mmCIF file of C-alpha atoms in Angstrom:
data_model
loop_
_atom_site.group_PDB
_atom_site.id
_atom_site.type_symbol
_atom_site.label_atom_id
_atom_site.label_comp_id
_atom_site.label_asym_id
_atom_site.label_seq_id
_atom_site.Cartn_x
_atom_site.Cartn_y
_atom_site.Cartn_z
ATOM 1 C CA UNK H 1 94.597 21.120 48.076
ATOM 2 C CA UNK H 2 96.563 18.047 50.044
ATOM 3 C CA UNK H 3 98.276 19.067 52.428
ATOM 4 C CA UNK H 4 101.744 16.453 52.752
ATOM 5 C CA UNK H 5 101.773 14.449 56.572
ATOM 6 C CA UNK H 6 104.858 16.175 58.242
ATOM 7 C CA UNK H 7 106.352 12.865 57.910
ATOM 8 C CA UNK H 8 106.387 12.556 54.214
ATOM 9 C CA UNK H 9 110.379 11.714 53.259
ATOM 10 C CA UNK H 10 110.698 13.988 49.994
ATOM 11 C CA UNK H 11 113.458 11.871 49.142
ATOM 12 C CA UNK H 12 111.585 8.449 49.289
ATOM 13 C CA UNK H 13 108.848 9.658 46.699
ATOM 14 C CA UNK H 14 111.275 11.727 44.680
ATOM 15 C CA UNK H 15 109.541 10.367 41.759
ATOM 16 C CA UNK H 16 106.128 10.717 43.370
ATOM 17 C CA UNK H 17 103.468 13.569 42.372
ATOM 18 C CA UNK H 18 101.517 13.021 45.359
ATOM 19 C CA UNK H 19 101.720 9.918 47.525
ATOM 20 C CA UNK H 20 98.209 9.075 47.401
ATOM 21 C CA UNK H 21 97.824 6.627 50.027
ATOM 22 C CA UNK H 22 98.430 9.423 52.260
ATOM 23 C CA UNK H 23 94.434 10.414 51.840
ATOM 24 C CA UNK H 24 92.218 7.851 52.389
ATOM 25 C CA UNK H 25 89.088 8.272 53.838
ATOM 26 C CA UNK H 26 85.642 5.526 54.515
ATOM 27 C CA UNK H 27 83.553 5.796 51.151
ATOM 28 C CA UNK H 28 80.339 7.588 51.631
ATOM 29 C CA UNK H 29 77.528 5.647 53.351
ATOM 30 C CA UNK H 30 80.110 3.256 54.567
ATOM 31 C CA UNK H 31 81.159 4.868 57.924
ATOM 32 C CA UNK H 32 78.440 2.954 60.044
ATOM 33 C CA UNK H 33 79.454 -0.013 58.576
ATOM 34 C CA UNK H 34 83.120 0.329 58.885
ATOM 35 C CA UNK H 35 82.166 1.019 62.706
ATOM 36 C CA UNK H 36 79.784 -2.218 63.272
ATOM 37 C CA UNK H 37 83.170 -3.917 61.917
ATOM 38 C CA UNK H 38 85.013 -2.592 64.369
ATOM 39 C CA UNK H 39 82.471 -2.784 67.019
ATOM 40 C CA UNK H 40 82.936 -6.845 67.242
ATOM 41 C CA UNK H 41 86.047 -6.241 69.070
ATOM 42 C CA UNK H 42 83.874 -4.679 72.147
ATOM 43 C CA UNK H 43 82.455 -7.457 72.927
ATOM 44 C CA UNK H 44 85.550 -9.278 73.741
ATOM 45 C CA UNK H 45 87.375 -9.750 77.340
ATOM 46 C CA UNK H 46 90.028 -7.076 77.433
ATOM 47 C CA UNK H 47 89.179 -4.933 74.571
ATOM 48 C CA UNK H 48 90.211 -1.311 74.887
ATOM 49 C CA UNK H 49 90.792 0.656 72.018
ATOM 50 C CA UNK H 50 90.368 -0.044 67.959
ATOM 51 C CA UNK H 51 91.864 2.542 65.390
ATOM 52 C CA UNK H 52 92.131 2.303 61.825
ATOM 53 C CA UNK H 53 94.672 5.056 60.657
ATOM 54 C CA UNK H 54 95.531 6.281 57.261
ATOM 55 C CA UNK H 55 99.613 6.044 56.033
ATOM 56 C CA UNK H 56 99.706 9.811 57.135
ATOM 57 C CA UNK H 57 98.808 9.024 60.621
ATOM 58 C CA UNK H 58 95.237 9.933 60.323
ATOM 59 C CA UNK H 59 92.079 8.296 61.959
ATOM 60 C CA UNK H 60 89.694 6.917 59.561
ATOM 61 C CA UNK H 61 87.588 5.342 61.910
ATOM 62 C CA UNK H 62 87.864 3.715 65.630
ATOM 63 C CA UNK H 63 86.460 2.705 68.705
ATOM 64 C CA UNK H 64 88.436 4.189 72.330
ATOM 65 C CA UNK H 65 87.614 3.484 75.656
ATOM 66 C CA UNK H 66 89.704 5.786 78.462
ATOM 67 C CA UNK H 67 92.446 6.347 75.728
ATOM 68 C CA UNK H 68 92.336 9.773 74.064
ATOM 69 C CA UNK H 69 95.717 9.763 73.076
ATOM 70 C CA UNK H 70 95.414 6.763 70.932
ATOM 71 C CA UNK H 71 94.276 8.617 67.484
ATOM 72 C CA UNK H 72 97.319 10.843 67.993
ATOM 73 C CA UNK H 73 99.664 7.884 67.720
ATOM 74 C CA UNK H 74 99.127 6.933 64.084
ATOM 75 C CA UNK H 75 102.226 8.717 62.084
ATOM 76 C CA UNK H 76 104.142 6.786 64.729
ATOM 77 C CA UNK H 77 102.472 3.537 64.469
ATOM 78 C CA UNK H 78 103.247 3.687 60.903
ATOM 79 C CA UNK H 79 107.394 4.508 61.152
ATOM 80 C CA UNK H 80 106.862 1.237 63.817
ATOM 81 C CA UNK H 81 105.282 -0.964 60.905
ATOM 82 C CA UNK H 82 108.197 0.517 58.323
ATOM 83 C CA UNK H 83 111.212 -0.143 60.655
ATOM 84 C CA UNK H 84 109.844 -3.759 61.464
ATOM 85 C CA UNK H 85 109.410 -4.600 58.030
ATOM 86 C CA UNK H 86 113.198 -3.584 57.041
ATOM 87 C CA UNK H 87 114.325 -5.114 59.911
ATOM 88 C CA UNK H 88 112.681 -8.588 59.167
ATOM 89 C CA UNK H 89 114.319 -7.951 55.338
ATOM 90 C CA UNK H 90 117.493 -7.581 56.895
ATOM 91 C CA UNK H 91 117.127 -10.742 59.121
ATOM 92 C CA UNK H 92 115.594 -12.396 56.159
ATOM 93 C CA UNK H 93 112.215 -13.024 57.741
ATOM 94 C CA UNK H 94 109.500 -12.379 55.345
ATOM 95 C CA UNK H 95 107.038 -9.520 55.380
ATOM 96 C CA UNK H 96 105.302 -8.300 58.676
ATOM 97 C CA UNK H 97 102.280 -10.137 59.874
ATOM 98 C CA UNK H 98 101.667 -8.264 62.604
ATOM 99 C CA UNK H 99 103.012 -6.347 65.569
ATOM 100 C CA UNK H 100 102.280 -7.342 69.377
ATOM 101 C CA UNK H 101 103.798 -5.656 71.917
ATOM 102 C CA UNK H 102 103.065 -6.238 75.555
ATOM 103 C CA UNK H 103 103.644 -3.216 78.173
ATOM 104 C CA UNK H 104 104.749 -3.365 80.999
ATOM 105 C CA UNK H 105 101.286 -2.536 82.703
ATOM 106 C CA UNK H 106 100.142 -6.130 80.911
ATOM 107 C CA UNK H 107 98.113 -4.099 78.077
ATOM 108 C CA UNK H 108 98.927 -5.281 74.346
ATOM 109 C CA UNK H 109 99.584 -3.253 71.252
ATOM 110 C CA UNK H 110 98.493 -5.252 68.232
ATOM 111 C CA UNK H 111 99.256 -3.841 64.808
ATOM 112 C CA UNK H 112 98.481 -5.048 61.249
ATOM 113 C CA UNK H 113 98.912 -3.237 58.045
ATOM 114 C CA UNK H 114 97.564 -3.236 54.634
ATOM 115 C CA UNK H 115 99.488 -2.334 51.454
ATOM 116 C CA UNK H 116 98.230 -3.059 48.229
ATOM 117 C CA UNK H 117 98.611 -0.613 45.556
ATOM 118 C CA UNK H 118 98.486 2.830 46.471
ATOM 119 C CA UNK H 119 95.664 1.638 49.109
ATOM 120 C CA UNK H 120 97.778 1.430 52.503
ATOM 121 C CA UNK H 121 96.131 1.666 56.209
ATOM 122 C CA UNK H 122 96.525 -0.318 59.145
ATOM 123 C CA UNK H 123 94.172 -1.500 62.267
ATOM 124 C CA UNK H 124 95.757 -1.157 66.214
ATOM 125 C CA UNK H 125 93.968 -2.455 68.917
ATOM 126 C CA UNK H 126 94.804 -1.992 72.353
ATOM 127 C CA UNK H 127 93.618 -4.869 75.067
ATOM 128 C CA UNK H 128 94.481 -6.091 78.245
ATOM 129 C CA UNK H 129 96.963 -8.691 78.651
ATOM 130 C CA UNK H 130 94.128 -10.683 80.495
ATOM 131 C CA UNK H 131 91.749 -10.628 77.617
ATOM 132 C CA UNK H 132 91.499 -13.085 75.039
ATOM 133 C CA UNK H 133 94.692 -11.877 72.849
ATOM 134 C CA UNK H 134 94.449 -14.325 70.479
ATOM 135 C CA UNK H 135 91.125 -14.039 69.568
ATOM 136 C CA UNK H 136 92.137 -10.211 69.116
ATOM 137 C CA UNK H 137 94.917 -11.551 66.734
ATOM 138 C CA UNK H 138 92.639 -13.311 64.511
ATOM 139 C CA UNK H 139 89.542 -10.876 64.835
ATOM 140 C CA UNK H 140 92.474 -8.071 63.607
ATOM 141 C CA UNK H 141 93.729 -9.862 60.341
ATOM 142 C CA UNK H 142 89.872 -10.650 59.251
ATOM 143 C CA UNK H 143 89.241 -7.131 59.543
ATOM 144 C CA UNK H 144 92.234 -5.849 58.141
ATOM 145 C CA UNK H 145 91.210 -8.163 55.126
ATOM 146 C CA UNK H 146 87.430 -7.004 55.136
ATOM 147 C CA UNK H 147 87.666 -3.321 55.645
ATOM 148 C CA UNK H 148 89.811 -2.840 51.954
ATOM 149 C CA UNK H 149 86.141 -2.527 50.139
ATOM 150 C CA UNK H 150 84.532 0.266 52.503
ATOM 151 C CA UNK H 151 87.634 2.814 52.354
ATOM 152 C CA UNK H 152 88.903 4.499 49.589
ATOM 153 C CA UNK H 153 92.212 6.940 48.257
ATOM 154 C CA UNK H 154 90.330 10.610 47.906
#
């Protein structure tokens, strides 16, 4: 049996059986790969934490350093990616690229999302604002891109 994220808005998927792209999970065999992916990002300056969450808020796979409380932030990460993304509609921007917020003890938040068909996850990373940031940026989006063929709706 699914079990629905806390989150789910019955109301938004009135029409909805079950919203699929809340279970998603690595294919079999894939897992090491998915993590060797992910692993790239270690070897830059700065690099922190990687997480790539399901649209229920669940870890599929990741990489943290000193930042256990990362995997529990993935419901939330998504309502962030939702709210930008009607905001830029509102303000006429065009879809999300990405999110990159800087805190105020110089660490960045970077956030990407994919959506295609009922196939929706997204990849954070968390790195110093002295690392190489935009290498992070476009190490992110080729991952983003790469990791649709190892993961799967179950």
């Amino acid at each position: 049996a699914y079990l629905k994220n806390e989150n789910y808005m019955e109301d938004d998927h009135a029409n909805d059986q079950i919203d699929q792209e809340y279970f998603l999970e690595v294919k079999p065999g894939q897992r090491e790969v998915v993590e060797e992916k992910l692993s790239h990002l270690k070897k830059l300056k700065g690099f922190l934490s990687v997480g790539v969450f399901s649209a229920g808020g669940e870890i599929i796979a990741g990489i943290y350093n000193h930042l256990e409380k990362f995997e529990q932030t993935g419901d939330l990460m998504f309502d962030m990616v939702e709210k930008t993304q009607k905001i830029l509609k509102i303000l006429e921007f065009g879809p999300c690229n990405m999110i990159d917020i800087t805190a105020e003890k110089d660490q960045h938040l970077l956030v990407q999302s994919y959506h295609r068909g009922n196939l929706h996850y997204i990849v954070a990373v968390i790195c110093s604002a002295d690392g190489e940031t935009k290498t992070f940026k476009n190490h992110l989006g080729q991952i983003v891109s790469i990791l649709v063929e190892y993961l799967k709706v179950r």
